């Protein structure tokens, strides 16, 4: 399952809102998964990270070209 993740972090100019598409090995199921996600974002060099939301993304239905 893929997710659209929105988070804030602090920069020299104040707080910034960012988002990205994320596909974990297993679905997000609880606080521990949010903590892992926050740790991953901090690993990108972001500070004072707050995950605001994550929304499941639907996989597109196959087209007739993809199935033929």
PDB file of N, CA and C in Angstrom:
ATOM      1  N   UNK A   1       0.839  -1.170   0.000  1.00  0.00           N
ATOM      2  CA  UNK A   1       0.000   0.000   0.000  1.00  0.00           C
ATOM      3  C   UNK A   1       0.889   1.239   0.000  1.00  0.00           C
ATOM      4  N   UNK A   2       0.490   2.217  -0.790  1.00  0.00           N
ATOM      5  CA  UNK A   2       1.215   3.485  -0.859  1.00  0.00           C
ATOM      6  C   UNK A   2       0.461   4.539  -0.052  1.00  0.00           C
ATOM      7  N   UNK A   3       1.223   5.490   0.479  1.00  0.00           N
ATOM      8  CA  UNK A   3       0.638   6.567   1.279  1.00  0.00           C
ATOM      9  C   UNK A   3       1.143   7.916   0.793  1.00  0.00           C
ATOM     10  N   UNK A   4       0.324   8.917   0.967  1.00  0.00           N
ATOM     11  CA  UNK A   4       0.693  10.308   0.769  1.00  0.00           C
ATOM     12  C   UNK A   4       0.928  10.854   2.174  1.00  0.00           C
ATOM     13  N   UNK A   5       2.172  11.219   2.485  1.00  0.00           N
ATOM     14  CA  UNK A   5       2.550  11.647   3.835  1.00  0.00           C
ATOM     15  C   UNK A   5       2.801  13.157   3.842  1.00  0.00           C
ATOM     16  N   UNK A   6       2.192  13.848   4.800  1.00  0.00           N
ATOM     17  CA  UNK A   6       2.387  15.286   4.982  1.00  0.00           C
ATOM     18  C   UNK A   6       3.037  15.503   6.339  1.00  0.00           C
ATOM     19  N   UNK A   7       4.068  16.351   6.383  1.00  0.00           N
ATOM     20  CA  UNK A   7       4.759  16.610   7.638  1.00  0.00           C
ATOM     21  C   UNK A   7       5.279  18.043   7.681  1.00  0.00           C
ATOM     22  N   UNK A   8       5.568  18.514   8.875  1.00  0.00           N
ATOM     23  CA  UNK A   8       6.222  19.809   9.055  1.00  0.00           C
ATOM     24  C   UNK A   8       7.605  19.576   9.646  1.00  0.00           C
ATOM     25  N   UNK A   9       8.458  20.565   9.463  1.00  0.00           N
ATOM     26  CA  UNK A   9       9.777  20.568  10.099  1.00  0.00           C
ATOM     27  C   UNK A   9      10.255  22.004  10.175  1.00  0.00           C
ATOM     28  N   UNK A  10      11.280  22.225  10.967  1.00  0.00           N
ATOM     29  CA  UNK A  10      11.794  23.571  11.189  1.00  0.00           C
ATOM     30  C   UNK A  10      12.991  23.839  10.290  1.00  0.00           C
ATOM     31  N   UNK A  11      12.998  25.022   9.688  1.00  0.00           N
ATOM     32  CA  UNK A  11      14.139  25.486   8.889  1.00  0.00           C
ATOM     33  C   UNK A  11      14.609  26.824   9.465  1.00  0.00           C
ATOM     34  N   UNK A  12      15.657  27.380   8.892  1.00  0.00           N
ATOM     35  CA  UNK A  12      16.143  28.694   9.338  1.00  0.00           C
ATOM     36  C   UNK A  12      15.090  29.781   9.126  1.00  0.00           C
ATOM     37  N   UNK A  13      14.163  29.561   8.194  1.00  0.00           N
ATOM     38  CA  UNK A  13      13.121  30.546   7.887  1.00  0.00           C
ATOM     39  C   UNK A  13      11.809  30.263   8.607  1.00  0.00           C
ATOM     40  N   UNK A  14      11.779  29.282   9.502  1.00  0.00           N
ATOM     41  CA  UNK A  14      10.551  28.933  10.216  1.00  0.00           C
ATOM     42  C   UNK A  14      10.085  27.537   9.877  1.00  0.00           C
ATOM     43  N   UNK A  15       8.828  27.268  10.127  1.00  0.00           N
ATOM     44  CA  UNK A  15       8.275  25.937   9.862  1.00  0.00           C
ATOM     45  C   UNK A  15       7.938  25.781   8.387  1.00  0.00           C
ATOM     46  N   UNK A  16       8.158  24.570   7.879  1.00  0.00           N
ATOM     47  CA  UNK A  16       7.897  24.251   6.483  1.00  0.00           C
ATOM     48  C   UNK A  16       7.020  23.013   6.405  1.00  0.00           C
ATOM     49  N   UNK A  17       6.100  23.021   5.472  1.00  0.00           N
ATOM     50  CA  UNK A  17       5.219  21.887   5.213  1.00  0.00           C
ATOM     51  C   UNK A  17       5.724  21.157   3.979  1.00  0.00           C
ATOM     52  N   UNK A  18       5.867  19.839   4.081  1.00  0.00           N
ATOM     53  CA  UNK A  18       6.307  19.028   2.941  1.00  0.00           C
ATOM     54  C   UNK A  18       5.432  17.794   2.841  1.00  0.00           C
ATOM     55  N   UNK A  19       5.529  17.137   1.699  1.00  0.00           N
ATOM     56  CA  UNK A  19       4.771  15.907   1.473  1.00  0.00           C
ATOM     57  C   UNK A  19       5.556  15.008   0.525  1.00  0.00           C
ATOM     58  N   UNK A  20       5.244  13.730   0.556  1.00  0.00           N
ATOM     59  CA  UNK A  20       5.877  12.768  -0.336  1.00  0.00           C
ATOM     60  C   UNK A  20       5.040  11.498  -0.396  1.00  0.00           C
ATOM     61  N   UNK A  21       5.326  10.689  -1.388  1.00  0.00           N
ATOM     62  CA  UNK A  21       4.669   9.392  -1.527  1.00  0.00           C
ATOM     63  C   UNK A  21       5.562   8.343  -0.873  1.00  0.00           C
ATOM     64  N   UNK A  22       4.959   7.455  -0.112  1.00  0.00           N
ATOM     65  CA  UNK A  22       5.710   6.489   0.698  1.00  0.00           C
ATOM     66  C   UNK A  22       5.080   5.111   0.553  1.00  0.00           C
ATOM     67  N   UNK A  23       5.907   4.099   0.308  1.00  0.00           N
ATOM     68  CA  UNK A  23       5.421   2.730   0.214  1.00  0.00           C
ATOM     69  C   UNK A  23       6.228   1.836   1.160  1.00  0.00           C
ATOM     70  N   UNK A  24       5.694   1.638   2.386  1.00  0.00           N
ATOM     71  CA  UNK A  24       6.404   0.781   3.345  1.00  0.00           C
ATOM     72  C   UNK A  24       6.250  -0.693   2.986  1.00  0.00           C
ATOM     73  N   UNK A  25       7.061  -1.528   3.621  1.00  0.00           N
ATOM     74  CA  UNK A  25       6.981  -2.973   3.379  1.00  0.00           C
ATOM     75  C   UNK A  25       5.647  -3.554   3.856  1.00  0.00           C
ATOM     76  N   UNK A  26       5.077  -2.954   4.897  1.00  0.00           N
ATOM     77  CA  UNK A  26       3.760  -3.390   5.390  1.00  0.00           C
ATOM     78  C   UNK A  26       2.936  -2.145   5.708  1.00  0.00           C
ATOM     79  N   UNK A  27       1.604  -2.261   5.722  1.00  0.00           N
ATOM     80  CA  UNK A  27       0.756  -1.086   5.968  1.00  0.00           C
ATOM     81  C   UNK A  27       1.046  -0.418   7.316  1.00  0.00           C
ATOM     82  N   UNK A  28       0.846   0.892   7.369  1.00  0.00           N
ATOM     83  CA  UNK A  28       0.981   1.639   8.615  1.00  0.00           C
ATOM     84  C   UNK A  28      -0.137   1.182   9.546  1.00  0.00           C
ATOM     85  N   UNK A  29       0.249   0.731  10.750  1.00  0.00           N
ATOM     86  CA  UNK A  29      -0.743   0.126  11.634  1.00  0.00           C
ATOM     87  C   UNK A  29      -0.819   0.774  13.012  1.00  0.00           C
ATOM     88  N   UNK A  30       0.125   1.641  13.351  1.00  0.00           N
ATOM     89  CA  UNK A  30       0.075   2.199  14.693  1.00  0.00           C
ATOM     90  C   UNK A  30       1.201   3.167  14.962  1.00  0.00           C
ATOM     91  N   UNK A  31       1.308   3.540  16.238  1.00  0.00           N
ATOM     92  CA  UNK A  31       2.285   4.537  16.664  1.00  0.00           C
ATOM     93  C   UNK A  31       3.713   4.149  16.284  1.00  0.00           C
ATOM     94  N   UNK A  32       4.079   2.883  16.430  1.00  0.00           N
ATOM     95  CA  UNK A  32       5.451   2.467  16.122  1.00  0.00           C
ATOM     96  C   UNK A  32       5.797   2.750  14.663  1.00  0.00           C
ATOM     97  N   UNK A  33       4.819   2.589  13.770  1.00  0.00           N
ATOM     98  CA  UNK A  33       5.064   2.866  12.354  1.00  0.00           C
ATOM     99  C   UNK A  33       5.242   4.362  12.104  1.00  0.00           C
ATOM    100  N   UNK A  34       4.493   5.189  12.821  1.00  0.00           N
ATOM    101  CA  UNK A  34       4.638   6.644  12.706  1.00  0.00           C
ATOM    102  C   UNK A  34       6.011   7.060  13.229  1.00  0.00           C
ATOM    103  N   UNK A  35       6.451   6.439  14.310  1.00  0.00           N
ATOM    104  CA  UNK A  35       7.774   6.732  14.868  1.00  0.00           C
ATOM    105  C   UNK A  35       8.864   6.376  13.862  1.00  0.00           C
ATOM    106  N   UNK A  36       8.738   5.233  13.191  1.00  0.00           N
ATOM    107  CA  UNK A  36       9.722   4.834  12.177  1.00  0.00           C
ATOM    108  C   UNK A  36       9.727   5.828  11.016  1.00  0.00           C
ATOM    109  N   UNK A  37       8.546   6.279  10.626  1.00  0.00           N
ATOM    110  CA  UNK A  37       8.419   7.253   9.549  1.00  0.00           C
ATOM    111  C   UNK A  37       9.080   8.575   9.941  1.00  0.00           C
ATOM    112  N   UNK A  38       8.839   9.029  11.168  1.00  0.00           N
ATOM    113  CA  UNK A  38       9.448  10.261  11.673  1.00  0.00           C
ATOM    114  C   UNK A  38      10.971  10.134  11.708  1.00  0.00           C
ATOM    115  N   UNK A  39      11.473   8.994  12.163  1.00  0.00           N
ATOM    116  CA  UNK A  39      12.918   8.750  12.207  1.00  0.00           C
ATOM    117  C   UNK A  39      13.511   8.781  10.801  1.00  0.00           C
ATOM    118  N   UNK A  40      12.808   8.203   9.823  1.00  0.00           N
ATOM    119  CA  UNK A  40      13.278   8.205   8.440  1.00  0.00           C
ATOM    120  C   UNK A  40      13.395   9.641   7.928  1.00  0.00           C
ATOM    121  N   UNK A  41      12.375  10.471   8.197  1.00  0.00           N
ATOM    122  CA  UNK A  41      12.385  11.865   7.744  1.00  0.00           C
ATOM    123  C   UNK A  41      13.520  12.631   8.425  1.00  0.00           C
ATOM    124  N   UNK A  42      13.744  12.392   9.705  1.00  0.00           N
ATOM    125  CA  UNK A  42      14.873  13.034  10.406  1.00  0.00           C
ATOM    126  C   UNK A  42      16.200  12.644   9.767  1.00  0.00           C
ATOM    127  N   UNK A  43      16.275  11.416   9.263  1.00  0.00           N
ATOM    128  CA  UNK A  43      17.477  10.942   8.577  1.00  0.00           C
ATOM    129  C   UNK A  43      17.784  11.729   7.310  1.00  0.00           C
ATOM    130  N   UNK A  44      16.803  12.431   6.783  1.00  0.00           N
ATOM    131  CA  UNK A  44      17.006  13.293   5.610  1.00  0.00           C
ATOM    132  C   UNK A  44      17.560  14.656   6.008  1.00  0.00           C
ATOM    133  N   UNK A  45      17.783  14.855   7.312  1.00  0.00           N
ATOM    134  CA  UNK A  45      18.326  16.117   7.792  1.00  0.00           C
ATOM    135  C   UNK A  45      17.267  17.103   8.273  1.00  0.00           C
ATOM    136  N   UNK A  46      16.018  16.679   8.363  1.00  0.00           N
ATOM    137  CA  UNK A  46      14.945  17.562   8.844  1.00  0.00           C
ATOM    138  C   UNK A  46      14.959  17.571  10.374  1.00  0.00           C
ATOM    139  N   UNK A  47      14.609  18.703  10.972  1.00  0.00           N
ATOM    140  CA  UNK A  47      14.556  18.805  12.433  1.00  0.00           C
ATOM    141  C   UNK A  47      13.153  19.175  12.876  1.00  0.00           C
ATOM    142  N   UNK A  48      12.850  18.851  14.134  1.00  0.00           N
ATOM    143  CA  UNK A  48      11.526  19.120  14.721  1.00  0.00           C
ATOM    144  C   UNK A  48      10.414  18.617  13.813  1.00  0.00           C
ATOM    145  N   UNK A  49      10.516  17.362  13.421  1.00  0.00           N
ATOM    146  CA  UNK A  49       9.568  16.753  12.476  1.00  0.00           C
ATOM    147  C   UNK A  49       8.266  16.399  13.186  1.00  0.00           C
ATOM    148  N   UNK A  50       7.154  16.756  12.550  1.00  0.00           N
ATOM    149  CA  UNK A  50       5.831  16.328  12.996  1.00  0.00           C
ATOM    150  C   UNK A  50       5.082  15.779  11.791  1.00  0.00           C
ATOM    151  N   UNK A  51       4.740  14.499  11.847  1.00  0.00           N
ATOM    152  CA  UNK A  51       3.911  13.921  10.787  1.00  0.00           C
ATOM    153  C   UNK A  51       2.485  14.384  11.044  1.00  0.00           C
ATOM    154  N   UNK A  52       1.921  15.088  10.083  1.00  0.00           N
ATOM    155  CA  UNK A  52       0.579  15.635  10.237  1.00  0.00           C
ATOM    156  C   UNK A  52      -0.475  14.644   9.769  1.00  0.00           C
ATOM    157  N   UNK A  53      -0.217  14.005   8.640  1.00  0.00           N
ATOM    158  CA  UNK A  53      -1.223  13.102   8.084  1.00  0.00           C
ATOM    159  C   UNK A  53      -0.570  12.097   7.151  1.00  0.00           C
ATOM    160  N   UNK A  54      -1.227  10.972   7.004  1.00  0.00           N
ATOM    161  CA  UNK A  54      -0.860  10.016   5.962  1.00  0.00           C
ATOM    162  C   UNK A  54      -2.160   9.439   5.424  1.00  0.00           C
ATOM    163  N   UNK A  55      -2.262   9.425   4.105  1.00  0.00           N
ATOM    164  CA  UNK A  55      -3.491   8.975   3.450  1.00  0.00           C
ATOM    165  C   UNK A  55      -3.158   7.866   2.480  1.00  0.00           C
ATOM    166  N   UNK A  56      -3.906   6.767   2.511  1.00  0.00           N
ATOM    167  CA  UNK A  56      -3.660   5.695   1.546  1.00  0.00           C
ATOM    168  C   UNK A  56      -3.942   6.177   0.127  1.00  0.00           C
ATOM    169  N   UNK A  57      -3.111   5.756  -0.795  1.00  0.00           N
ATOM    170  CA  UNK A  57      -3.310   6.055  -2.210  1.00  0.00           C
ATOM    171  C   UNK A  57      -3.812   4.800  -2.904  1.00  0.00           C
ATOM    172  N   UNK A  58      -4.823   4.945  -3.704  1.00  0.00           N
ATOM    173  CA  UNK A  58      -5.362   3.799  -4.442  1.00  0.00           C
ATOM    174  C   UNK A  58      -4.446   3.502  -5.620  1.00  0.00           C
ATOM    175  N   UNK A  59      -4.196   2.239  -5.848  1.00  0.00           N
ATOM    176  CA  UNK A  59      -3.442   1.856  -7.032  1.00  0.00           C
ATOM    177  C   UNK A  59      -4.361   2.002  -8.232  1.00  0.00           C
ATOM    178  N   UNK A  60      -3.868   2.560  -9.328  1.00  0.00           N
ATOM    179  CA  UNK A  60      -4.735   2.738 -10.489  1.00  0.00           C
ATOM    180  C   UNK A  60      -5.187   1.391 -11.054  1.00  0.00           C
ATOM    181  N   UNK A  61      -6.400   1.378 -11.558  1.00  0.00           N
ATOM    182  CA  UNK A  61      -6.918   0.165 -12.200  1.00  0.00           C
ATOM    183  C   UNK A  61      -6.139  -0.066 -13.490  1.00  0.00           C
ATOM    184  N   UNK A  62      -5.887  -1.328 -13.816  1.00  0.00           N
ATOM    185  CA  UNK A  62      -5.167  -1.595 -15.074  1.00  0.00           C
ATOM    186  C   UNK A  62      -5.994  -1.140 -16.283  1.00  0.00           C
ATOM    187  N   UNK A  63      -5.293  -0.636 -17.269  1.00  0.00           N
ATOM    188  CA  UNK A  63      -5.970  -0.237 -18.504  1.00  0.00           C
ATOM    189  C   UNK A  63      -6.037  -1.421 -19.445  1.00  0.00           C
ATOM    190  N   UNK A  64      -6.804  -1.288 -20.490  1.00  0.00           N
ATOM    191  CA  UNK A  64      -6.902  -2.393 -21.453  1.00  0.00           C
ATOM    192  C   UNK A  64      -5.564  -2.637 -22.124  1.00  0.00           C
ATOM    193  N   UNK A  65      -4.747  -1.573 -22.294  1.00  0.00           N
ATOM    194  CA  UNK A  65      -3.420  -1.751 -22.891  1.00  0.00           C
ATOM    195  C   UNK A  65      -2.509  -2.542 -21.960  1.00  0.00           C
ATOM    196  N   UNK A  66      -2.632  -2.298 -20.657  1.00  0.00           N
ATOM    197  CA  UNK A  66      -1.762  -2.978 -19.702  1.00  0.00           C
ATOM    198  C   UNK A  66      -2.127  -4.441 -19.552  1.00  0.00           C
ATOM    199  N   UNK A  67      -3.358  -4.793 -19.810  1.00  0.00           N
ATOM    200  CA  UNK A  67      -3.791  -6.173 -19.622  1.00  0.00           C
ATOM    201  C   UNK A  67      -3.717  -6.993 -20.892  1.00  0.00           C
ATOM    202  N   UNK A  68      -3.482  -6.361 -22.032  1.00  0.00           N
ATOM    203  CA  UNK A  68      -3.445  -7.129 -23.280  1.00  0.00           C
ATOM    204  C   UNK A  68      -2.043  -7.485 -23.691  1.00  0.00           C
TER     205      UNK A  68
END
